[in-house]
Amino acid sequence: MSLTELSIQELQAGYQKRDFTVSEVVAEYLKQIDSHDKELGAYLSVWRDEAAAAARELDKKIIGGLEPTGLVGVPMAVKDVLTTEQGVTTAGSKMLAHYRAPYNATAVDKLIQAGVIVLGKTNCDEFAMGSSGENSAFFPTKNPWNKTKVPGGSSSGSAVAVAARLCRAALGTDTGGSIRQPASFSGVVGLKPTYGRVSRYGLIAMTSSLDQVGPLSATVAEAATVLKAIAGLDFKDATSRNKTVPDYNDKLNHSLKGLTVGLPQEFFGKGLSRGSKQVLEKATQTLGELGLKIKHVNLPKSVYGLAAYYIIAPSEISANMARFDGLRFGESTEDRKLFNHYLNTRGRWLGKEVKRRIILGTYVLSAGYYDAYYRQAVKVRQLINQEFSNIFKEVDILACPTTPTVAFSLGEKTADPMAMYLADVNTVPVNIAGLPAISVPAGLYDGLPVGLQLIGAPWEEVKILQVAHQFERARGPWHLPA
Ligand code: GLN
């Protein structure tokens, strides 16, 4: 069996028994990247020499008595919107093609401190704006289950790197679904933590009031291990919160008896494809067999989530993108006239989707339109929050499809932004309310993965991880694409 088949827990056991070394594991992953990544396009940069050197160092420490536990010697990848001292941080944009960050993002630092070997930076939609990976300014990422399909986005490279065993786990970011949606399309586990659970320091901001960093992995237990390592208060991010970080792995097998799961009817209605529906009906039946009480519920306001998102997100994007002007950050032209300089740098190095959102955001925030659009969207956000808090008085978690359809074809939606935006209709309301949610593979339709989304009340990652873990076991063994 290849070393790339081993879970984080199995890697630790092997290191403990001296069955293999970290250097051997890292070499195996680098070989896998060499054989497959040309075709898949998951990585923007591979830290070959640095990873091998870090592995050698770790092997010495293990021989010297370091106990291999947690994430020691686990090869991981990092979405290229998170800053790293090593190499360039591009955010998938030509604007930052040569940008070297002065510090590591907190989540990255925590992983390195925990003994993770970072293999490289993964491809993504430009500045995390997109649902298919096709907005990367460099090249699109392909779905390993079927290379004519998109892998989902914007954490496209992270999802594919895990699915194709080009790393054991990866970091992604989720503003409106960018961890869960590619996890669903690529057949892996993706977890978006509660807003404030993980520091955003060093995350290139897209929509500051929605962005969260989280793990993508092959199994739920691995997502729990990574979350434990990256979660917690960070004084460098004023929105990170001082909440106890539980030992998620210890609790995964606790009994689910007495828990109620709500099935929001709005997420199972029209728009949900027939194939996905079949797989998800079976999945909800499995939840019942696990001892959960099933309750049909309604979330009528959540259907306005997407509309509110496409006002709030572009508004914050238009502000956050202002720093990429070739003076403070980014590529720069030789123009001497300031106005031309702005037009030419931003005109030349920002992609179409990024420009669309800057223009939309600037428009909805302008005098006269602010009240009509932005203020209304903020009100809708409040109503959606309220609706979720009410529902969590009746149920412990919610279960629904992560996405309305399985992965679509490359090029299918690039000409139609509205159709593209609809890929996130089930994930966006969760960000609007700042809730934790996980996508876990439920089955295949037409040879493509279907994801089950479990949503929790704020700070209750434990519950969704428990249910996801026990669901994963009941569903039966999952395989990654051949
Ligand atoms: N696909 C959504 C968008 O384009 C969400 C992106 C994200 O979560 N980063 O805005």
PDB file of N, CA and C and ligand atoms in Angstrom, residues 79 128-131 153-154 173-179 206 309-310 313 357 421 424 428 431, ligand 1:
ATOM      1  N   LYS A  79      -4.052  26.949   0.735  1.00  0.00           N
ATOM      2  CA  LYS A  79      -4.651  27.779  -0.321  1.00  0.00           C
ATOM      3  C   LYS A  79      -3.846  29.063  -0.475  1.00  0.00           C
ATOM      4  N   ALA A 128     -10.278  34.463  -4.254  1.00  0.00           N
ATOM      5  CA  ALA A 128     -11.338  33.599  -3.688  1.00  0.00           C
ATOM      6  C   ALA A 128     -12.729  33.912  -4.240  1.00  0.00           C
ATOM      7  N   MET A 129     -12.788  34.537  -5.402  1.00  0.00           N
ATOM      8  CA  MET A 129     -14.095  34.865  -5.992  1.00  0.00           C
ATOM      9  C   MET A 129     -14.420  33.888  -7.110  1.00  0.00           C
ATOM     10  N   GLY A 130     -15.285  32.937  -6.803  1.00  0.00           N
ATOM     11  CA  GLY A 130     -15.672  31.968  -7.818  1.00  0.00           C
ATOM     12  C   GLY A 130     -16.142  30.677  -7.198  1.00  0.00           C
ATOM     13  N   SER A 131     -16.717  29.816  -8.024  1.00  0.00           N
ATOM     14  CA  SER A 131     -17.294  28.560  -7.544  1.00  0.00           C
ATOM     15  C   SER A 131     -16.815  27.378  -8.365  1.00  0.00           C
ATOM     16  N   GLY A 153     -15.179  25.589  -6.293  1.00  0.00           N
ATOM     17  CA  GLY A 153     -14.247  26.658  -5.916  1.00  0.00           C
ATOM     18  C   GLY A 153     -14.813  27.473  -4.768  1.00  0.00           C
ATOM     19  N   SER A 154     -14.076  28.390  -4.247  1.00  0.00           N
ATOM     20  CA  SER A 154     -12.807  28.824  -4.783  1.00  0.00           C
ATOM     21  C   SER A 154     -11.599  28.026  -4.272  1.00  0.00           C
ATOM     22  N   THR A 173     -10.403  28.449   2.431  1.00  0.00           N
ATOM     23  CA  THR A 173     -11.139  29.543   3.064  1.00  0.00           C
ATOM     24  C   THR A 173     -12.546  29.547   2.499  1.00  0.00           C
ATOM     25  N   ASP A 174     -13.488  30.009   3.327  1.00  0.00           N
ATOM     26  CA  ASP A 174     -14.903  29.900   2.981  1.00  0.00           C
ATOM     27  C   ASP A 174     -15.598  31.213   3.316  1.00  0.00           C
ATOM     28  N   THR A 175     -16.043  31.925   2.277  1.00  0.00           N
ATOM     29  CA  THR A 175     -16.722  33.206   2.433  1.00  0.00           C
ATOM     30  C   THR A 175     -18.212  33.038   2.132  1.00  0.00           C
ATOM     31  N   GLY A 176     -18.471  32.137   1.166  1.00  0.00           N
ATOM     32  CA  GLY A 176     -19.865  31.862   0.792  1.00  0.00           C
ATOM     33  C   GLY A 176     -20.047  30.386   0.465  1.00  0.00           C
ATOM     34  N   GLY A 177     -18.993  29.602   0.689  1.00  0.00           N
ATOM     35  CA  GLY A 177     -19.090  28.167   0.391  1.00  0.00           C
ATOM     36  C   GLY A 177     -17.798  27.565  -0.125  1.00  0.00           C
ATOM     37  N   SER A 178     -16.753  28.368  -0.188  1.00  0.00           N
ATOM     38  CA  SER A 178     -15.528  27.967  -0.892  1.00  0.00           C
ATOM     39  C   SER A 178     -14.738  26.813  -0.283  1.00  0.00           C
ATOM     40  N   ILE A 179     -15.096  26.350   0.917  1.00  0.00           N
ATOM     41  CA  ILE A 179     -14.519  25.098   1.404  1.00  0.00           C
ATOM     42  C   ILE A 179     -15.505  23.959   1.118  1.00  0.00           C
ATOM     43  N   MET A 206     -11.354  38.950   1.491  1.00  0.00           N
ATOM     44  CA  MET A 206     -12.313  39.116   0.409  1.00  0.00           C
ATOM     45  C   MET A 206     -13.505  39.859   1.000  1.00  0.00           C
ATOM     46  N   TYR A 309     -26.130  38.215  -0.033  1.00  0.00           N
ATOM     47  CA  TYR A 309     -24.679  37.972  -0.176  1.00  0.00           C
ATOM     48  C   TYR A 309     -24.117  38.782  -1.333  1.00  0.00           C
ATOM     49  N   TYR A 310     -24.823  38.802  -2.459  1.00  0.00           N
ATOM     50  CA  TYR A 310     -24.267  39.502  -3.630  1.00  0.00           C
ATOM     51  C   TYR A 310     -24.446  41.022  -3.582  1.00  0.00           C
ATOM     52  N   ALA A 313     -21.197  41.043  -0.088  1.00  0.00           N
ATOM     53  CA  ALA A 313     -19.846  40.624  -0.489  1.00  0.00           C
ATOM     54  C   ALA A 313     -19.201  41.643  -1.431  1.00  0.00           C
ATOM     55  N   ARG A 357     -17.086  42.634  -9.437  1.00  0.00           N
ATOM     56  CA  ARG A 357     -17.502  42.827  -8.043  1.00  0.00           C
ATOM     57  C   ARG A 357     -17.096  44.201  -7.506  1.00  0.00           C
ATOM     58  N   TYR A 421     -23.231  31.802  -9.637  1.00  0.00           N
ATOM     59  CA  TYR A 421     -23.519  32.199  -8.255  1.00  0.00           C
ATOM     60  C   TYR A 421     -24.477  31.210  -7.581  1.00  0.00           C
ATOM     61  N   ASP A 424     -23.779  28.248  -5.044  1.00  0.00           N
ATOM     62  CA  ASP A 424     -23.563  28.462  -3.604  1.00  0.00           C
ATOM     63  C   ASP A 424     -24.848  28.737  -2.837  1.00  0.00           C
ATOM     64  N   VAL A 428     -24.166  29.736   1.183  1.00  0.00           N
ATOM     65  CA  VAL A 428     -24.088  31.156   1.528  1.00  0.00           C
ATOM     66  C   VAL A 428     -24.852  31.540   2.810  1.00  0.00           C
ATOM     67  N   ASN A 431     -22.766  31.335   5.980  1.00  0.00           N
ATOM     68  CA  ASN A 431     -21.797  32.412   6.198  1.00  0.00           C
ATOM     69  C   ASN A 431     -22.490  33.669   6.682  1.00  0.00           C
TER      70      ASN A 431
HETATM   71  N1  GLN B   1     -18.435  31.237  -4.761  1.00  0.00           N
HETATM   72  C1  GLN B   1     -18.711  32.313  -3.860  1.00  0.00           C
HETATM   73  C2  GLN B   1     -18.263  33.596  -4.471  1.00  0.00           C
HETATM   74  O1  GLN B   1     -17.831  33.588  -5.565  1.00  0.00           O
HETATM   75  C3  GLN B   1     -18.030  32.073  -2.538  1.00  0.00           C
HETATM   76  C4  GLN B   1     -16.587  32.351  -2.564  1.00  0.00           C
HETATM   77  C5  GLN B   1     -15.904  32.031  -1.288  1.00  0.00           C
HETATM   78  O2  GLN B   1     -16.465  31.400  -0.390  1.00  0.00           O
HETATM   79  N2  GLN B   1     -14.684  32.496  -1.170  1.00  0.00           N
HETATM   80  O3  GLN B   1     -18.337  34.620  -3.877  1.00  0.00           O
END
